[in-house]
């Protein structure tokens, strides 16, 4: 039985997962795995996975479960015994959550805590239209709430900041609908397993971080 924690962070697009995941990764020494980043990387390198995933991603739809679960299997199997992990953007469907339980079970691990960040839809649409991401290290910025020190450049590595195509307003609204229909039921799945921590994401980032830390201390 591994004591290494398995932590999930979930929340709709724009909930602040990227910023908070970076804190959790550093503070709790977790390997941060964001399925969206893995997929964007595959698209950028034009791999077979990237070629398949691209059409779904551009349309703001979920990539089919079998593709995502195969990707996750590889990842979970590569985890060291004592390696804590933070899964970000996975699971997005109940089928993915069930598959994760199976994969973790094979390693005698289980989900320790699910950090579920909640933010009203209108707040999200407003936030996302100001979002810029570093092309090199994926660090997110926001023109109003978290601007880079130098416009258009990443504070950490000077990489170029860009706006994701799926962050356009109509695409955002569609992604929020997809989240509500397919991913919100994942919260209930974990609620029934007593590992769900609901976090109010409609407050300053420091307050969200404090709430996440409290949930982490209670769980791991
Ligand atoms: P994200 O960066 O987490 O917002 O993910 C960007 C896009 O990648 C999503 O809109 C989906 O098309 C795809 N994606 C990421 N994670 C998953 C997942 N677990 N299941 C299905 N599609 C995913």
Short mmCIF file of C-alpha atoms in Angstrom, two decimals, residues 12 174-185:
data_model
loop_
_atom_site.label_atom_id
_atom_site.label_comp_id
_atom_site.label_asym_id
_atom_site.label_seq_id
_atom_site.Cartn_x
_atom_site.Cartn_y
_atom_site.Cartn_z
CA UNK A 12 -14.61 24.56 -14.95
CA UNK A 174 -19.64 25.81 -25.11
CA UNK A 175 -16.89 24.40 -22.86
CA UNK A 176 -18.86 25.49 -19.79
CA UNK A 177 -21.92 23.64 -21.14
CA UNK A 178 -19.79 20.55 -21.75
CA UNK A 179 -18.42 20.83 -18.21
CA UNK A 180 -21.89 21.09 -16.70
CA UNK A 181 -23.20 18.11 -18.70
CA UNK A 182 -20.24 15.73 -18.49
CA UNK A 183 -17.92 16.77 -15.68
CA UNK A 184 -20.23 18.11 -12.95
CA UNK A 185 -21.50 14.51 -12.35
#
